[in-house]
Amino acid sequence: MFHNKFMKEAISYVDINSSDAPIGAIIVDDENKIISRARNNTEHDPSGHAEVLAIRQAVDTLGVKKLYNCSIYITLEPCPMCATLISYTRLKNLYYGARDLKFGAVESNVKIFESNLSLFKPNIYSGILENECLELLKNHFANKRL
Amino acid sequence: MFHNKFMKEAISYVDINSSDAPIGAIIVDDENKIISRARNNTEHDPSGHAEVLAIRQAVDTLGVKKLYNCSIYITLEPCPMCATLISYTRLKNLYYGARDLKFGAVESNVKIFESNLSLFKPNIYSGILENECLELLKNHFANKRL
């Protein structure tokens, strides 16, 4: 199943030894070719969430401003910053793994795509390899408490 | 009055000849020193709103991750992407000029800082040189329709 395959790619791109939250993102075109891979990297850029970095890279690689025929796979539900950027760039499909009860902006907290903002809404698929995605986060925060 | 002075700086940094929306942002420290200046520039980066660029530049210039003692002046009410980044970087004060009835995420549409997201909320001051800020936008969109 393609969804699981690409979510595995996003998971495998996470750097579990980084101090950044273990979140990965992959952008794929409509021929199932991977266009970009990114992981959270906020060390020198506070906007460096995996989704933002993957989108910047995809736009740069394809030389376009909108990603109409592309899909994004993210291990965690996007925050309002990332959800809004996904909307601006017209990503067709949004797949994510775990819910983010604190900052999630799709279904968990602010529902950015349900708001009356004039925002484009992608097709949304959640819970893809949810347990594996959650496991990454649990291990990260458990290690932080050691 | 400092607020007007810095908003004028933000306005004057806008490039009215650009195809990007005429929005400017300035970040100032608690000694009223300007740390960064930016204008919308989404040509090669869809996240290149003035606020995002000003924040990235300020973080880089100061070599810090949070902008605790800084204020941001923006000619337009920030969108959810920018409001969330303002929260992440702990900017103490947010000053803006015109409201954005379509994408505004402070008072006009999604109220990001009033949500139950676990987000830091800056002090918020709106309507600073509102007419001058609005004028920029009106001229831009009037010219687009020619």
mmCIF file of C-alpha atoms in Angstrom:
data_model
loop_
_atom_site.group_PDB
_atom_site.id
_atom_site.type_symbol
_atom_site.label_atom_id
_atom_site.label_comp_id
_atom_site.label_asym_id
_atom_site.label_seq_id
_atom_site.Cartn_x
_atom_site.Cartn_y
_atom_site.Cartn_z
ATOM 1 C CA MET A 1 0.000 0.000 0.000
ATOM 2 C CA PHE A 2 1.504 3.320 -1.128
ATOM 3 C CA HIS A 3 0.398 5.237 1.956
ATOM 4 C CA ASN A 4 2.264 2.964 4.299
ATOM 5 C CA LYS A 5 5.318 2.871 2.046
ATOM 6 C CA PHE A 6 5.652 6.657 1.972
ATOM 7 C CA MET A 7 4.890 7.043 5.670
ATOM 8 C CA LYS A 8 7.692 4.535 6.324
ATOM 9 C CA GLU A 9 9.967 6.750 4.241
ATOM 10 C CA ALA A 10 8.988 9.756 6.354
ATOM 11 C CA ILE A 11 9.592 7.778 9.556
ATOM 12 C CA SER A 12 12.952 6.514 8.359
ATOM 13 C CA TYR A 13 14.094 10.052 7.552
ATOM 14 C CA VAL A 14 13.721 11.131 11.194
ATOM 15 C CA ASP A 15 16.995 11.580 13.060
ATOM 16 C CA ILE A 16 16.346 9.988 16.440
ATOM 17 C CA ASN A 17 19.637 11.341 17.797
ATOM 18 C CA SER A 18 18.723 14.974 17.150
ATOM 19 C CA SER A 19 17.487 17.261 19.908
ATOM 20 C CA ASP A 20 14.715 18.334 17.546
ATOM 21 C CA ALA A 21 11.333 16.642 17.774
ATOM 22 C CA PRO A 22 11.394 13.417 15.699
ATOM 23 C CA ILE A 23 9.068 14.419 12.907
ATOM 24 C CA GLY A 24 9.568 13.578 9.242
ATOM 25 C CA ALA A 25 7.867 14.607 6.010
ATOM 26 C CA ILE A 26 7.950 13.384 2.414
ATOM 27 C CA ILE A 27 6.467 14.996 -0.687
ATOM 28 C CA VAL A 28 5.491 12.755 -3.579
ATOM 29 C CA ASP A 29 4.218 13.653 -7.055
ATOM 30 C CA ASP A 30 1.254 12.054 -8.808
ATOM 31 C CA GLU A 31 3.510 9.429 -10.324
ATOM 32 C CA ASN A 32 4.600 8.383 -6.854
ATOM 33 C CA LYS A 33 8.056 9.830 -7.247
ATOM 34 C CA ILE A 34 9.565 11.270 -4.068
ATOM 35 C CA ILE A 35 10.283 14.978 -4.611
ATOM 36 C CA SER A 36 11.570 15.942 -1.177
ATOM 37 C CA ARG A 37 12.407 14.565 2.261
ATOM 38 C CA ALA A 38 12.795 16.573 5.454
ATOM 39 C CA ARG A 39 12.939 16.280 9.216
ATOM 40 C CA ASN A 40 12.395 18.899 11.912
ATOM 41 C CA ASN A 41 15.411 21.174 12.106
ATOM 42 C CA THR A 42 14.767 24.265 14.165
ATOM 43 C CA GLU A 43 18.351 24.788 15.337
ATOM 44 C CA HIS A 44 18.900 27.873 13.172
ATOM 45 C CA ASP A 45 15.394 28.464 11.844
ATOM 46 C CA PRO A 46 12.340 28.477 14.112
ATOM 47 C CA SER A 47 10.138 27.807 11.087
ATOM 48 C CA GLY A 48 12.113 24.639 10.318
ATOM 49 C CA HIS A 49 9.355 22.104 10.821
ATOM 50 C CA ALA A 50 9.612 19.023 8.610
ATOM 51 C CA GLU A 51 6.619 20.092 6.510
ATOM 52 C CA VAL A 52 7.947 23.602 5.885
ATOM 53 C CA LEU A 53 11.365 22.288 4.875
ATOM 54 C CA ALA A 54 9.879 19.593 2.622
ATOM 55 C CA ILE A 55 7.634 22.162 0.926
ATOM 56 C CA ARG A 56 10.466 24.663 0.386
ATOM 57 C CA GLN A 57 12.605 21.912 -1.083
ATOM 58 C CA ALA A 58 9.836 20.595 -3.366
ATOM 59 C CA VAL A 59 9.012 24.071 -4.687
ATOM 60 C CA ASP A 60 12.697 24.633 -5.355
ATOM 61 C CA THR A 61 13.243 21.235 -6.992
ATOM 62 C CA LEU A 62 10.201 21.475 -9.265
ATOM 63 C CA GLY A 63 10.647 25.207 -9.966
ATOM 64 C CA VAL A 64 6.963 25.884 -9.318
ATOM 65 C CA LYS A 65 5.008 27.955 -6.813
ATOM 66 C CA LYS A 66 2.165 25.512 -6.207
ATOM 67 C CA LEU A 67 2.280 21.759 -5.620
ATOM 68 C CA TYR A 68 -1.106 20.956 -7.165
ATOM 69 C CA ASN A 69 -0.501 17.310 -7.971
ATOM 70 C CA CYS A 70 1.610 16.424 -4.980
ATOM 71 C CA SER A 71 0.935 14.657 -1.702
ATOM 72 C CA ILE A 72 2.609 15.236 1.645
ATOM 73 C CA TYR A 73 3.207 12.514 4.213
ATOM 74 C CA ILE A 74 3.975 13.686 7.755
ATOM 75 C CA THR A 75 4.533 11.569 10.829
ATOM 76 C CA LEU A 76 2.603 14.056 13.012
ATOM 77 C CA GLU A 77 -0.539 16.139 12.540
ATOM 78 C CA PRO A 78 0.600 19.567 11.318
ATOM 79 C CA CYS A 79 0.464 22.691 13.519
ATOM 80 C CA PRO A 80 -1.332 25.872 12.337
ATOM 81 C CA MET A 81 1.869 27.215 10.747
ATOM 82 C CA CYS A 82 2.362 24.092 8.661
ATOM 83 C CA ALA A 83 -1.309 23.500 7.872
ATOM 84 C CA THR A 84 -1.549 27.045 6.511
ATOM 85 C CA LEU A 85 1.521 26.583 4.330
ATOM 86 C CA ILE A 86 0.109 23.290 3.030
ATOM 87 C CA SER A 87 -2.971 25.233 2.036
ATOM 88 C CA TYR A 88 -1.016 28.072 0.386
ATOM 89 C CA THR A 89 0.915 25.603 -1.736
ATOM 90 C CA ARG A 90 -2.219 23.680 -2.772
ATOM 91 C CA LEU A 91 -0.911 20.246 -1.849
ATOM 92 C CA LYS A 92 -3.572 17.863 -3.097
ATOM 93 C CA ASN A 93 -3.355 15.223 -0.403
ATOM 94 C CA LEU A 94 -2.280 15.385 3.231
ATOM 95 C CA TYR A 95 -1.438 12.114 4.976
ATOM 96 C CA TYR A 96 -0.333 12.067 8.581
ATOM 97 C CA GLY A 97 0.414 9.507 11.252
ATOM 98 C CA ALA A 98 -0.079 10.514 14.881
ATOM 99 C CA ARG A 99 -2.424 13.163 16.202
ATOM 100 C CA ASP A 100 -0.940 16.140 18.021
ATOM 101 C CA LEU A 101 -3.327 16.875 20.863
ATOM 102 C CA LYS A 102 -1.435 20.024 21.834
ATOM 103 C CA PHE A 103 -0.688 21.845 18.580
ATOM 104 C CA GLY A 104 -2.566 19.822 15.966
ATOM 105 C CA ALA A 105 -4.415 22.087 13.543
ATOM 106 C CA VAL A 106 -6.382 19.561 11.507
ATOM 107 C CA GLU A 107 -8.568 17.617 13.912
ATOM 108 C CA SER A 108 -7.101 17.956 17.399
ATOM 109 C CA ASN A 109 -7.207 21.603 18.313
ATOM 110 C CA VAL A 110 -7.625 24.567 15.993
ATOM 111 C CA LYS A 111 -9.310 23.069 12.920
ATOM 112 C CA ILE A 112 -7.653 25.239 10.342
ATOM 113 C CA PHE A 113 -9.274 23.643 7.297
ATOM 114 C CA GLU A 114 -12.740 23.823 8.840
ATOM 115 C CA SER A 115 -12.430 27.531 9.598
ATOM 116 C CA ASN A 116 -13.994 30.236 7.486
ATOM 117 C CA LEU A 117 -10.557 31.369 6.329
ATOM 118 C CA SER A 118 -10.438 31.439 2.554
ATOM 119 C CA LEU A 119 -8.046 28.553 2.546
ATOM 120 C CA PHE A 120 -7.652 25.687 0.124
ATOM 121 C CA LYS A 121 -8.380 22.348 1.788
ATOM 122 C CA PRO A 122 -6.447 19.233 0.764
ATOM 123 C CA ASN A 123 -7.828 15.714 0.957
ATOM 124 C CA ILE A 124 -6.953 14.557 4.469
ATOM 125 C CA TYR A 125 -6.036 11.052 5.592
ATOM 126 C CA SER A 126 -4.962 10.534 9.199
ATOM 127 C CA GLY A 127 -3.777 7.643 11.332
ATOM 128 C CA ILE A 128 -1.326 6.244 8.748
ATOM 129 C CA LEU A 129 1.106 4.007 10.693
ATOM 130 C CA GLU A 130 -0.011 5.913 13.763
ATOM 131 C CA ASN A 131 1.655 3.615 16.295
ATOM 132 C CA GLU A 132 5.074 3.752 14.652
ATOM 133 C CA CYS A 133 4.864 7.540 14.418
ATOM 134 C CA LEU A 134 3.802 7.825 18.063
ATOM 135 C CA GLU A 135 6.578 5.480 19.143
ATOM 136 C CA LEU A 136 9.202 7.871 17.777
ATOM 137 C CA LEU A 137 7.798 10.730 19.834
ATOM 138 C CA LYS A 138 7.399 8.660 23.004
ATOM 139 C CA ASN A 139 11.005 7.472 22.849
ATOM 140 C CA HIS A 140 12.238 11.004 22.228
ATOM 141 C CA PHE A 141 10.435 12.523 25.180
ATOM 142 C CA ALA A 142 11.210 9.545 27.441
ATOM 143 C CA ASN A 143 14.919 10.016 26.720
ATOM 144 C CA LYS A 144 14.629 13.741 27.413
ATOM 145 C CA ARG A 145 13.400 12.967 30.910
ATOM 146 C CA LEU A 146 16.324 10.640 31.758
ATOM 147 C CA MET B 1 5.687 57.925 19.292
ATOM 148 C CA PHE B 2 7.764 54.791 18.868
ATOM 149 C CA HIS B 3 4.919 52.679 17.488
ATOM 150 C CA ASN B 4 4.327 55.015 14.587
ATOM 151 C CA LYS B 5 8.042 55.404 13.939
ATOM 152 C CA PHE B 6 8.607 51.666 13.621
ATOM 153 C CA MET B 7 5.444 51.102 11.625
ATOM 154 C CA LYS B 8 6.685 53.772 9.219
ATOM 155 C CA GLU B 9 9.930 51.815 8.943
ATOM 156 C CA ALA B 10 7.952 48.671 8.096
ATOM 157 C CA ILE B 11 5.895 50.577 5.511
ATOM 158 C CA SER B 12 8.968 52.132 3.921
ATOM 159 C CA TYR B 13 10.609 48.729 3.564
ATOM 160 C CA VAL B 14 7.805 47.477 1.292
ATOM 161 C CA ASP B 15 8.712 47.219 -2.387
ATOM 162 C CA ILE B 16 5.687 48.628 -4.189
ATOM 163 C CA ASN B 17 7.054 47.482 -7.541
ATOM 164 C CA SER B 18 7.193 43.834 -6.571
ATOM 165 C CA SER B 19 4.517 41.358 -7.626
ATOM 166 C CA ASP B 20 4.433 40.163 -4.015
ATOM 167 C CA ALA B 21 1.807 41.597 -1.682
ATOM 168 C CA PRO B 22 3.110 44.884 -0.211
ATOM 169 C CA ILE B 23 3.622 43.804 3.390
ATOM 170 C CA GLY B 24 6.558 44.802 5.567
ATOM 171 C CA ALA B 25 7.812 43.765 9.002
ATOM 172 C CA ILE B 26 10.379 45.115 11.447
ATOM 173 C CA ILE B 27 11.744 43.490 14.604
ATOM 174 C CA VAL B 28 12.998 45.757 17.370
ATOM 175 C CA ASP B 29 14.724 44.872 20.663
ATOM 176 C CA ASP B 30 13.827 46.298 24.066
ATOM 177 C CA GLU B 31 16.271 49.150 23.565
ATOM 178 C CA ASN B 32 14.418 50.156 20.407
ATOM 179 C CA LYS B 33 17.187 48.979 18.130
ATOM 180 C CA ILE B 34 16.022 47.559 14.810
ATOM 181 C CA ILE B 35 17.192 43.942 14.538
ATOM 182 C CA SER B 36 15.654 42.960 11.209
ATOM 183 C CA ARG B 37 13.630 44.274 8.273
ATOM 184 C CA ALA B 38 11.735 42.195 5.735
ATOM 185 C CA ARG B 39 9.083 42.377 3.052
ATOM 186 C CA ASN B 40 6.966 39.622 1.515
ATOM 187 C CA ASN B 41 9.057 37.588 -0.874
ATOM 188 C CA THR B 42 7.370 34.384 -1.937
ATOM 189 C CA GLU B 43 9.025 34.103 -5.337
ATOM 190 C CA HIS B 44 11.211 31.150 -4.340
ATOM 191 C CA ASP B 45 9.792 30.325 -0.911
ATOM 192 C CA PRO B 46 6.042 30.015 -0.304
ATOM 193 C CA SER B 47 6.658 30.620 3.414
ATOM 194 C CA GLY B 48 8.363 33.937 2.621
ATOM 195 C CA HIS B 49 5.910 36.243 4.350
ATOM 196 C CA ALA B 50 7.471 39.395 5.799
ATOM 197 C CA GLU B 51 7.027 38.168 9.382
ATOM 198 C CA VAL B 52 8.657 34.780 8.714
ATOM 199 C CA LEU B 53 11.624 36.408 6.989
ATOM 200 C CA ALA B 54 12.029 39.059 9.701
ATOM 201 C CA ILE B 55 11.902 36.402 12.431
ATOM 202 C CA ARG B 56 14.413 34.133 10.695
ATOM 203 C CA GLN B 57 16.739 37.059 10.202
ATOM 204 C CA ALA B 58 16.417 38.253 13.824
ATOM 205 C CA VAL B 59 17.074 34.764 15.217
ATOM 206 C CA ASP B 60 20.119 34.515 12.977
ATOM 207 C CA THR B 61 21.421 38.001 13.815
ATOM 208 C CA LEU B 62 21.017 37.605 17.571
ATOM 209 C CA GLY B 63 22.110 33.952 17.621
ATOM 210 C CA VAL B 64 19.186 32.980 19.837
ATOM 211 C CA LYS B 65 16.189 30.676 19.463
ATOM 212 C CA LYS B 66 13.612 32.883 21.176
ATOM 213 C CA LEU B 67 12.972 36.611 20.808
ATOM 214 C CA TYR B 68 11.728 37.191 24.362
ATOM 215 C CA ASN B 69 12.434 40.909 24.589
ATOM 216 C CA CYS B 70 11.637 41.851 21.033
ATOM 217 C CA SER B 71 8.655 43.447 19.332
ATOM 218 C CA ILE B 72 7.425 42.871 15.793
ATOM 219 C CA TYR B 73 5.765 45.563 13.672
ATOM 220 C CA ILE B 74 3.815 44.317 10.657
ATOM 221 C CA THR B 75 1.804 46.363 8.189
ATOM 222 C CA LEU B 76 -0.913 43.669 8.009
ATOM 223 C CA GLU B 77 -2.552 41.381 10.551
ATOM 224 C CA PRO B 78 -0.626 38.086 10.459
ATOM 225 C CA CYS B 79 -2.068 34.889 8.949
ATOM 226 C CA PRO B 80 -2.192 31.635 10.961
ATOM 227 C CA MET B 81 1.256 30.593 9.672
ATOM 228 C CA CYS B 82 2.872 33.812 10.862
ATOM 229 C CA ALA B 83 0.882 34.135 14.088
ATOM 230 C CA THR B 84 1.982 30.621 15.079
ATOM 231 C CA LEU B 85 5.624 31.397 14.360
ATOM 232 C CA ILE B 86 5.341 34.626 16.397
ATOM 233 C CA SER B 87 4.106 32.478 19.246
ATOM 234 C CA TYR B 88 6.860 29.854 18.868
ATOM 235 C CA THR B 89 9.530 32.524 18.999
ATOM 236 C CA ARG B 90 7.984 34.245 22.050
ATOM 237 C CA LEU B 91 7.948 37.745 20.589
ATOM 238 C CA LYS B 92 6.834 39.941 23.468
ATOM 239 C CA ASN B 93 4.833 42.513 21.531
ATOM 240 C CA LEU B 94 2.943 42.310 18.252
ATOM 241 C CA TYR B 95 2.008 45.567 16.543
ATOM 242 C CA TYR B 96 0.143 45.584 13.268
ATOM 243 C CA GLY B 97 -1.493 48.090 10.965
ATOM 244 C CA ALA B 98 -4.376 46.931 8.791
ATOM 245 C CA ARG B 99 -6.721 44.068 9.506
ATOM 246 C CA ASP B 100 -6.804 41.151 7.078
ATOM 247 C CA LEU B 101 -10.430 40.144 6.834
ATOM 248 C CA LYS B 102 -9.600 37.119 4.692
ATOM 249 C CA PHE B 103 -6.586 35.479 6.320
ATOM 250 C CA GLY B 104 -6.122 37.424 9.563
ATOM 251 C CA ALA B 105 -5.466 35.121 12.490
ATOM 252 C CA VAL B 106 -5.526 37.546 15.396
ATOM 253 C CA GLU B 107 -8.927 39.236 15.386
ATOM 254 C CA SER B 108 -10.431 38.910 11.921
ATOM 255 C CA ASN B 109 -10.875 35.231 11.260
ATOM 256 C CA VAL B 110 -9.248 32.297 13.061
ATOM 257 C CA LYS B 111 -8.285 33.780 16.442
ATOM 258 C CA ILE B 112 -5.105 31.836 16.944
ATOM 259 C CA PHE B 113 -4.136 33.399 20.262
ATOM 260 C CA GLU B 114 -7.612 32.894 21.713
ATOM 261 C CA SER B 115 -7.659 29.211 20.842
ATOM 262 C CA ASN B 116 -6.976 26.473 23.353
ATOM 263 C CA LEU B 117 -3.720 25.642 21.614
ATOM 264 C CA SER B 118 -0.865 25.689 24.106
ATOM 265 C CA LEU B 119 0.541 28.759 22.463
ATOM 266 C CA PHE B 120 2.329 31.727 23.936
ATOM 267 C CA LYS B 121 0.369 34.940 23.437
ATOM 268 C CA PRO B 122 2.181 38.237 22.828
ATOM 269 C CA ASN B 123 0.821 41.633 23.814
ATOM 270 C CA ILE B 124 -1.216 42.718 20.812
ATOM 271 C CA TYR B 125 -1.673 46.262 19.479
ATOM 272 C CA SER B 126 -3.599 46.731 16.233
ATOM 273 C CA GLY B 127 -4.562 49.637 14.002
ATOM 274 C CA ILE B 128 -1.109 51.309 14.044
ATOM 275 C CA LEU B 129 -1.043 53.656 10.995
ATOM 276 C CA GLU B 130 -3.888 51.559 9.647
ATOM 277 C CA ASN B 131 -4.760 53.879 6.756
ATOM 278 C CA GLU B 132 -1.205 54.069 5.403
ATOM 279 C CA CYS B 133 -0.883 50.276 5.609
ATOM 280 C CA LEU B 134 -4.238 49.783 3.865
ATOM 281 C CA GLU B 135 -3.299 52.284 1.175
ATOM 282 C CA LEU B 136 -0.332 50.140 0.135
ATOM 283 C CA LEU B 137 -2.564 47.126 -0.337
ATOM 284 C CA LYS B 138 -5.292 49.034 -2.167
ATOM 285 C CA ASN B 139 -2.812 50.499 -4.649
ATOM 286 C CA HIS B 140 -1.234 47.093 -5.219
ATOM 287 C CA PHE B 141 -4.489 45.339 -5.989
ATOM 288 C CA ALA B 142 -5.827 48.289 -8.014
ATOM 289 C CA ASN B 143 -2.742 48.112 -10.230
ATOM 290 C CA LYS B 144 -3.165 44.352 -10.616
ATOM 291 C CA ARG B 145 -6.592 44.905 -12.102
ATOM 292 C CA LEU B 146 -5.401 47.382 -14.738
#
